[in-house]
Amino acid sequence: MPLPRENFYTIDDIYNLPDGQRAELIDGQIYNMAPPSRKHQDILSFLHLTIGNYIIQNNGNCKIYPAPFAVFLENDKCTYVEPDISVICDPDKLDDRGCNGAPDWIIEIVSPGSKSMDYYTKLALYRAAGVREYWIVDPQRQVILVYDMEHGEGPVIRSFNDSIPVMIYPGFSVDFSLFKF
């Protein structure tokens, strides 16, 4: 008796999902995404404003995109993710659909249903794709894991009381103590 075949999906399958249904595609497998909580969105807004304001005030060339924003990590049409925050410094990677290739900096905000995905699956995926810096923000534990993938370092564990240096922007830190729950 043959083994049952696993379904293998492509980016076309993601784009054919019903309106409003969000999912990511990793190695040909679809992972549905639950709606984010209010706290998740508060953290996302804080980070987007803080990082975006820094880029604008310093005439930076990088672009920041909050989820939902399409990131196509591989050319084989089997990996599509929507990081909570994507910072892209190479304008050639951007088109009307999203980012083609690894963003320079990705931030994922952990939800109860996304822990293993953010801590393990995406960590390995982002490292292999060439993401330079990866932050995992865990609201429940009130910690931020910082991976300096460009230099093979991490994680450095920080708290919501810390000012966290940004590796891709020397001299810039995100002061989480300013974030109010």
PDB file of C-alpha atoms in Angstrom:
ATOM      1  CA  MET A   1       0.000   0.000   0.000  1.00  0.00           C
ATOM      2  CA  PRO A   2       1.533   3.383  -0.973  1.00  0.00           C
ATOM      3  CA  LEU A   3       2.037   6.082   1.629  1.00  0.00           C
ATOM      4  CA  PRO A   4      -0.421   8.970   1.414  1.00  0.00           C
ATOM      5  CA  ARG A   5       1.007  11.969  -0.400  1.00  0.00           C
ATOM      6  CA  GLU A   6       1.271  15.268   1.399  1.00  0.00           C
ATOM      7  CA  ASN A   7      -0.202  18.217  -0.421  1.00  0.00           C
ATOM      8  CA  PHE A   8       2.395  20.576  -1.852  1.00  0.00           C
ATOM      9  CA  TYR A   9       1.230  24.162  -2.265  1.00  0.00           C
ATOM     10  CA  THR A  10       2.611  27.156  -4.158  1.00  0.00           C
ATOM     11  CA  ILE A  11       2.245  30.903  -3.934  1.00  0.00           C
ATOM     12  CA  ASP A  12      -0.628  30.640  -6.408  1.00  0.00           C
ATOM     13  CA  ASP A  13      -2.546  28.685  -3.735  1.00  0.00           C
ATOM     14  CA  ILE A  14      -1.923  31.507  -1.231  1.00  0.00           C
ATOM     15  CA  TYR A  15      -3.293  34.075  -3.679  1.00  0.00           C
ATOM     16  CA  ASN A  16      -6.342  31.868  -4.292  1.00  0.00           C
ATOM     17  CA  LEU A  17      -7.357  31.741  -0.615  1.00  0.00           C
ATOM     18  CA  PRO A  18     -10.728  33.320   0.207  1.00  0.00           C
ATOM     19  CA  ASP A  19     -10.666  37.068   0.860  1.00  0.00           C
ATOM     20  CA  GLY A  20      -9.658  37.831   4.420  1.00  0.00           C
ATOM     21  CA  GLN A  21      -7.972  34.493   5.074  1.00  0.00           C
ATOM     22  CA  ARG A  22      -4.307  34.980   5.943  1.00  0.00           C
ATOM     23  CA  ALA A  23      -1.733  32.232   5.677  1.00  0.00           C
ATOM     24  CA  GLU A  24       1.959  31.709   5.121  1.00  0.00           C
ATOM     25  CA  LEU A  25       3.635  29.172   2.871  1.00  0.00           C
ATOM     26  CA  ILE A  26       6.806  27.474   4.076  1.00  0.00           C
ATOM     27  CA  ASP A  27       8.440  24.725   2.055  1.00  0.00           C
ATOM     28  CA  GLY A  28       5.193  24.048   0.202  1.00  0.00           C
ATOM     29  CA  GLN A  29       3.017  23.791   3.329  1.00  0.00           C
ATOM     30  CA  ILE A  30       0.288  26.287   4.216  1.00  0.00           C
ATOM     31  CA  TYR A  31       0.126  27.638   7.761  1.00  0.00           C
ATOM     32  CA  ASN A  32      -3.052  29.549   8.602  1.00  0.00           C
ATOM     33  CA  MET A  33      -2.681  32.686  10.676  1.00  0.00           C
ATOM     34  CA  ALA A  34      -5.022  33.701  13.485  1.00  0.00           C
ATOM     35  CA  PRO A  35      -6.061  37.346  13.828  1.00  0.00           C
ATOM     36  CA  PRO A  36      -3.652  39.292  16.057  1.00  0.00           C
ATOM     37  CA  SER A  37      -4.598  40.458  19.546  1.00  0.00           C
ATOM     38  CA  ARG A  38      -4.853  44.098  20.567  1.00  0.00           C
ATOM     39  CA  LYS A  39      -1.577  43.854  22.518  1.00  0.00           C
ATOM     40  CA  HIS A  40       0.108  42.390  19.434  1.00  0.00           C
ATOM     41  CA  GLN A  41      -1.150  45.338  17.380  1.00  0.00           C
ATOM     42  CA  ASP A  42      -0.055  47.841  20.059  1.00  0.00           C
ATOM     43  CA  ILE A  43       3.497  46.454  19.920  1.00  0.00           C
ATOM     44  CA  LEU A  44       3.423  46.397  16.116  1.00  0.00           C
ATOM     45  CA  SER A  45       2.317  50.048  16.017  1.00  0.00           C
ATOM     46  CA  PHE A  46       4.974  51.095  18.538  1.00  0.00           C
ATOM     47  CA  LEU A  47       7.751  49.389  16.571  1.00  0.00           C
ATOM     48  CA  HIS A  48       6.515  50.621  13.194  1.00  0.00           C
ATOM     49  CA  LEU A  49       6.348  54.239  14.399  1.00  0.00           C
ATOM     50  CA  THR A  50       9.677  54.108  16.257  1.00  0.00           C
ATOM     51  CA  ILE A  51      11.636  52.523  13.415  1.00  0.00           C
ATOM     52  CA  GLY A  52       9.839  54.465  10.690  1.00  0.00           C
ATOM     53  CA  ASN A  53      10.462  57.792  12.432  1.00  0.00           C
ATOM     54  CA  TYR A  54      14.156  56.939  12.813  1.00  0.00           C
ATOM     55  CA  ILE A  55      14.466  56.127   9.112  1.00  0.00           C
ATOM     56  CA  ILE A  56      12.686  59.362   8.094  1.00  0.00           C
ATOM     57  CA  GLN A  57      14.612  61.590  10.528  1.00  0.00           C
ATOM     58  CA  ASN A  58      17.925  60.176   9.288  1.00  0.00           C
ATOM     59  CA  ASN A  59      17.065  60.275   5.581  1.00  0.00           C
ATOM     60  CA  GLY A  60      17.490  56.510   5.478  1.00  0.00           C
ATOM     61  CA  ASN A  61      17.198  54.477   2.303  1.00  0.00           C
ATOM     62  CA  CYS A  62      15.485  51.537   3.972  1.00  0.00           C
ATOM     63  CA  LYS A  63      11.729  50.952   3.878  1.00  0.00           C
ATOM     64  CA  ILE A  64       9.648  49.540   6.725  1.00  0.00           C
ATOM     65  CA  TYR A  65       6.510  47.483   6.141  1.00  0.00           C
ATOM     66  CA  PRO A  66       4.126  46.115   8.786  1.00  0.00           C
ATOM     67  CA  ALA A  67       2.095  42.956   8.219  1.00  0.00           C
ATOM     68  CA  PRO A  68       0.396  42.056   6.057  1.00  0.00           C
ATOM     69  CA  PHE A  69       3.286  42.461   3.630  1.00  0.00           C
ATOM     70  CA  ALA A  70       4.406  39.694   1.285  1.00  0.00           C
ATOM     71  CA  VAL A  71       7.965  38.410   1.550  1.00  0.00           C
ATOM     72  CA  PHE A  72       9.035  35.855  -1.053  1.00  0.00           C
ATOM     73  CA  LEU A  73      12.172  34.234   0.343  1.00  0.00           C
ATOM     74  CA  GLU A  74      12.898  31.765  -2.430  1.00  0.00           C
ATOM     75  CA  ASN A  75      12.496  31.674  -6.191  1.00  0.00           C
ATOM     76  CA  ASP A  76      10.984  28.182  -6.206  1.00  0.00           C
ATOM     77  CA  LYS A  77       7.461  29.467  -5.428  1.00  0.00           C
ATOM     78  CA  CYS A  78       7.124  27.446  -2.230  1.00  0.00           C
ATOM     79  CA  THR A  79       7.891  30.033   0.481  1.00  0.00           C
ATOM     80  CA  TYR A  80       5.834  33.127   1.289  1.00  0.00           C
ATOM     81  CA  VAL A  81       5.764  34.787   4.715  1.00  0.00           C
ATOM     82  CA  GLU A  82       4.219  37.884   6.251  1.00  0.00           C
ATOM     83  CA  PRO A  83       6.565  39.037   9.039  1.00  0.00           C
ATOM     84  CA  ASP A  84       5.103  41.472  11.545  1.00  0.00           C
ATOM     85  CA  ILE A  85       7.795  44.015  10.582  1.00  0.00           C
ATOM     86  CA  SER A  86      10.037  43.898   7.507  1.00  0.00           C
ATOM     87  CA  VAL A  87      12.831  46.403   6.914  1.00  0.00           C
ATOM     88  CA  ILE A  88      14.278  46.313   3.398  1.00  0.00           C
ATOM     89  CA  CYS A  89      17.334  48.376   2.430  1.00  0.00           C
ATOM     90  CA  ASP A  90      17.762  47.164  -1.159  1.00  0.00           C
ATOM     91  CA  PRO A  91      15.137  48.828  -3.384  1.00  0.00           C
ATOM     92  CA  ASP A  92      15.766  46.238  -6.118  1.00  0.00           C
ATOM     93  CA  LYS A  93      14.079  43.630  -3.895  1.00  0.00           C
ATOM     94  CA  LEU A  94      10.793  45.555  -3.868  1.00  0.00           C
ATOM     95  CA  ASP A  95       7.972  45.380  -6.377  1.00  0.00           C
ATOM     96  CA  ASP A  96       4.212  45.848  -6.261  1.00  0.00           C
ATOM     97  CA  ARG A  97       3.682  42.378  -4.744  1.00  0.00           C
ATOM     98  CA  GLY A  98       6.178  42.807  -1.883  1.00  0.00           C
ATOM     99  CA  CYS A  99       9.784  41.843  -1.171  1.00  0.00           C
ATOM    100  CA  ASN A 100      11.654  39.327  -3.334  1.00  0.00           C
ATOM    101  CA  GLY A 101      14.464  37.971  -1.196  1.00  0.00           C
ATOM    102  CA  ALA A 102      15.491  38.415   2.404  1.00  0.00           C
ATOM    103  CA  PRO A 103      14.645  41.658   4.215  1.00  0.00           C
ATOM    104  CA  ASP A 104      17.542  43.134   6.152  1.00  0.00           C
ATOM    105  CA  TRP A 105      15.635  43.098   9.445  1.00  0.00           C
ATOM    106  CA  ILE A 106      12.584  41.087  10.458  1.00  0.00           C
ATOM    107  CA  ILE A 107      10.596  41.348  13.681  1.00  0.00           C
ATOM    108  CA  GLU A 108       8.051  38.718  14.681  1.00  0.00           C
ATOM    109  CA  ILE A 109       5.683  39.312  17.604  1.00  0.00           C
ATOM    110  CA  VAL A 110       4.858  36.002  19.246  1.00  0.00           C
ATOM    111  CA  SER A 111       1.217  35.016  19.594  1.00  0.00           C
ATOM    112  CA  PRO A 112       0.097  31.968  21.593  1.00  0.00           C
ATOM    113  CA  GLY A 113      -0.400  29.992  18.376  1.00  0.00           C
ATOM    114  CA  SER A 114       2.846  31.093  16.703  1.00  0.00           C
ATOM    115  CA  LYS A 115       5.497  30.275  19.325  1.00  0.00           C
ATOM    116  CA  SER A 116       7.140  27.278  17.677  1.00  0.00           C
ATOM    117  CA  MET A 117       6.827  28.904  14.253  1.00  0.00           C
ATOM    118  CA  ASP A 118       8.572  32.127  15.365  1.00  0.00           C
ATOM    119  CA  TYR A 119      11.155  30.551  17.686  1.00  0.00           C
ATOM    120  CA  TYR A 120      12.198  27.614  15.493  1.00  0.00           C
ATOM    121  CA  THR A 121      10.783  27.372  11.968  1.00  0.00           C
ATOM    122  CA  LYS A 122      11.132  31.023  11.015  1.00  0.00           C
ATOM    123  CA  LEU A 123      14.451  31.419  12.806  1.00  0.00           C
ATOM    124  CA  ALA A 124      15.954  28.686  10.616  1.00  0.00           C
ATOM    125  CA  LEU A 125      14.162  29.967   7.509  1.00  0.00           C
ATOM    126  CA  TYR A 126      15.315  33.565   7.979  1.00  0.00           C
ATOM    127  CA  ARG A 127      18.868  32.535   8.789  1.00  0.00           C
ATOM    128  CA  ALA A 128      19.092  30.377   5.650  1.00  0.00           C
ATOM    129  CA  ALA A 129      17.549  33.141   3.497  1.00  0.00           C
ATOM    130  CA  GLY A 130      20.129  35.746   4.551  1.00  0.00           C
ATOM    131  CA  VAL A 131      18.140  38.004   6.897  1.00  0.00           C
ATOM    132  CA  ARG A 132      20.724  40.186   8.637  1.00  0.00           C
ATOM    133  CA  GLU A 133      18.843  40.793  11.903  1.00  0.00           C
ATOM    134  CA  TYR A 134      15.887  38.982  13.497  1.00  0.00           C
ATOM    135  CA  TRP A 135      13.980  39.981  16.617  1.00  0.00           C
ATOM    136  CA  ILE A 136      11.447  37.771  18.371  1.00  0.00           C
ATOM    137  CA  VAL A 137       9.208  39.884  20.610  1.00  0.00           C
ATOM    138  CA  ASP A 138       7.401  37.760  23.202  1.00  0.00           C
ATOM    139  CA  PRO A 139       4.689  39.807  24.985  1.00  0.00           C
ATOM    140  CA  GLN A 140       3.774  37.016  27.381  1.00  0.00           C
ATOM    141  CA  ARG A 141       7.351  36.668  28.683  1.00  0.00           C
ATOM    142  CA  GLN A 142       8.106  40.381  28.084  1.00  0.00           C
ATOM    143  CA  VAL A 143      11.379  39.533  26.358  1.00  0.00           C
ATOM    144  CA  ILE A 144      12.958  40.264  23.013  1.00  0.00           C
ATOM    145  CA  LEU A 145      15.413  37.796  21.491  1.00  0.00           C
ATOM    146  CA  VAL A 146      17.857  39.573  19.196  1.00  0.00           C
ATOM    147  CA  TYR A 147      19.718  37.605  16.532  1.00  0.00           C
ATOM    148  CA  ASP A 148      22.567  39.336  14.705  1.00  0.00           C
ATOM    149  CA  MET A 149      22.581  36.828  11.862  1.00  0.00           C
ATOM    150  CA  GLU A 150      24.950  38.886   9.750  1.00  0.00           C
ATOM    151  CA  HIS A 151      27.689  38.185  12.301  1.00  0.00           C
ATOM    152  CA  GLY A 152      26.393  34.784  13.444  1.00  0.00           C
ATOM    153  CA  GLU A 153      25.546  36.019  16.917  1.00  0.00           C
ATOM    154  CA  GLY A 154      22.556  35.554  19.167  1.00  0.00           C
ATOM    155  CA  PRO A 155      20.320  35.302  20.766  1.00  0.00           C
ATOM    156  CA  VAL A 156      20.806  38.198  23.123  1.00  0.00           C
ATOM    157  CA  ILE A 157      17.842  38.261  25.486  1.00  0.00           C
ATOM    158  CA  ARG A 158      16.448  41.673  26.367  1.00  0.00           C
ATOM    159  CA  SER A 159      13.442  42.767  28.412  1.00  0.00           C
ATOM    160  CA  PHE A 160      10.618  45.229  27.841  1.00  0.00           C
ATOM    161  CA  ASN A 161      12.538  47.610  30.166  1.00  0.00           C
ATOM    162  CA  ASP A 162      15.597  47.789  27.883  1.00  0.00           C
ATOM    163  CA  SER A 163      16.791  50.042  25.131  1.00  0.00           C
ATOM    164  CA  ILE A 164      17.818  47.592  22.425  1.00  0.00           C
ATOM    165  CA  PRO A 165      20.550  48.463  19.924  1.00  0.00           C
ATOM    166  CA  VAL A 166      19.707  47.829  16.282  1.00  0.00           C
ATOM    167  CA  MET A 167      22.538  46.013  14.521  1.00  0.00           C
ATOM    168  CA  ILE A 168      21.742  47.236  11.000  1.00  0.00           C
ATOM    169  CA  TYR A 169      21.620  50.871  12.243  1.00  0.00           C
ATOM    170  CA  PRO A 170      24.635  51.566  14.478  1.00  0.00           C
ATOM    171  CA  GLY A 171      23.723  54.266  16.986  1.00  0.00           C
ATOM    172  CA  PHE A 172      19.977  53.512  16.910  1.00  0.00           C
ATOM    173  CA  SER A 173      18.185  51.746  19.753  1.00  0.00           C
ATOM    174  CA  VAL A 174      14.545  50.882  20.327  1.00  0.00           C
ATOM    175  CA  ASP A 175      13.660  51.883  23.883  1.00  0.00           C
ATOM    176  CA  PHE A 176      11.009  49.383  24.944  1.00  0.00           C
ATOM    177  CA  SER A 177      10.606  51.157  28.294  1.00  0.00           C
ATOM    178  CA  LEU A 178       8.676  53.831  26.324  1.00  0.00           C
ATOM    179  CA  PHE A 179       6.103  51.209  25.306  1.00  0.00           C
ATOM    180  CA  LYS A 180       3.020  51.384  27.513  1.00  0.00           C
ATOM    181  CA  PHE A 181       0.741  48.379  27.856  1.00  0.00           C
TER     182      PHE A 181
END
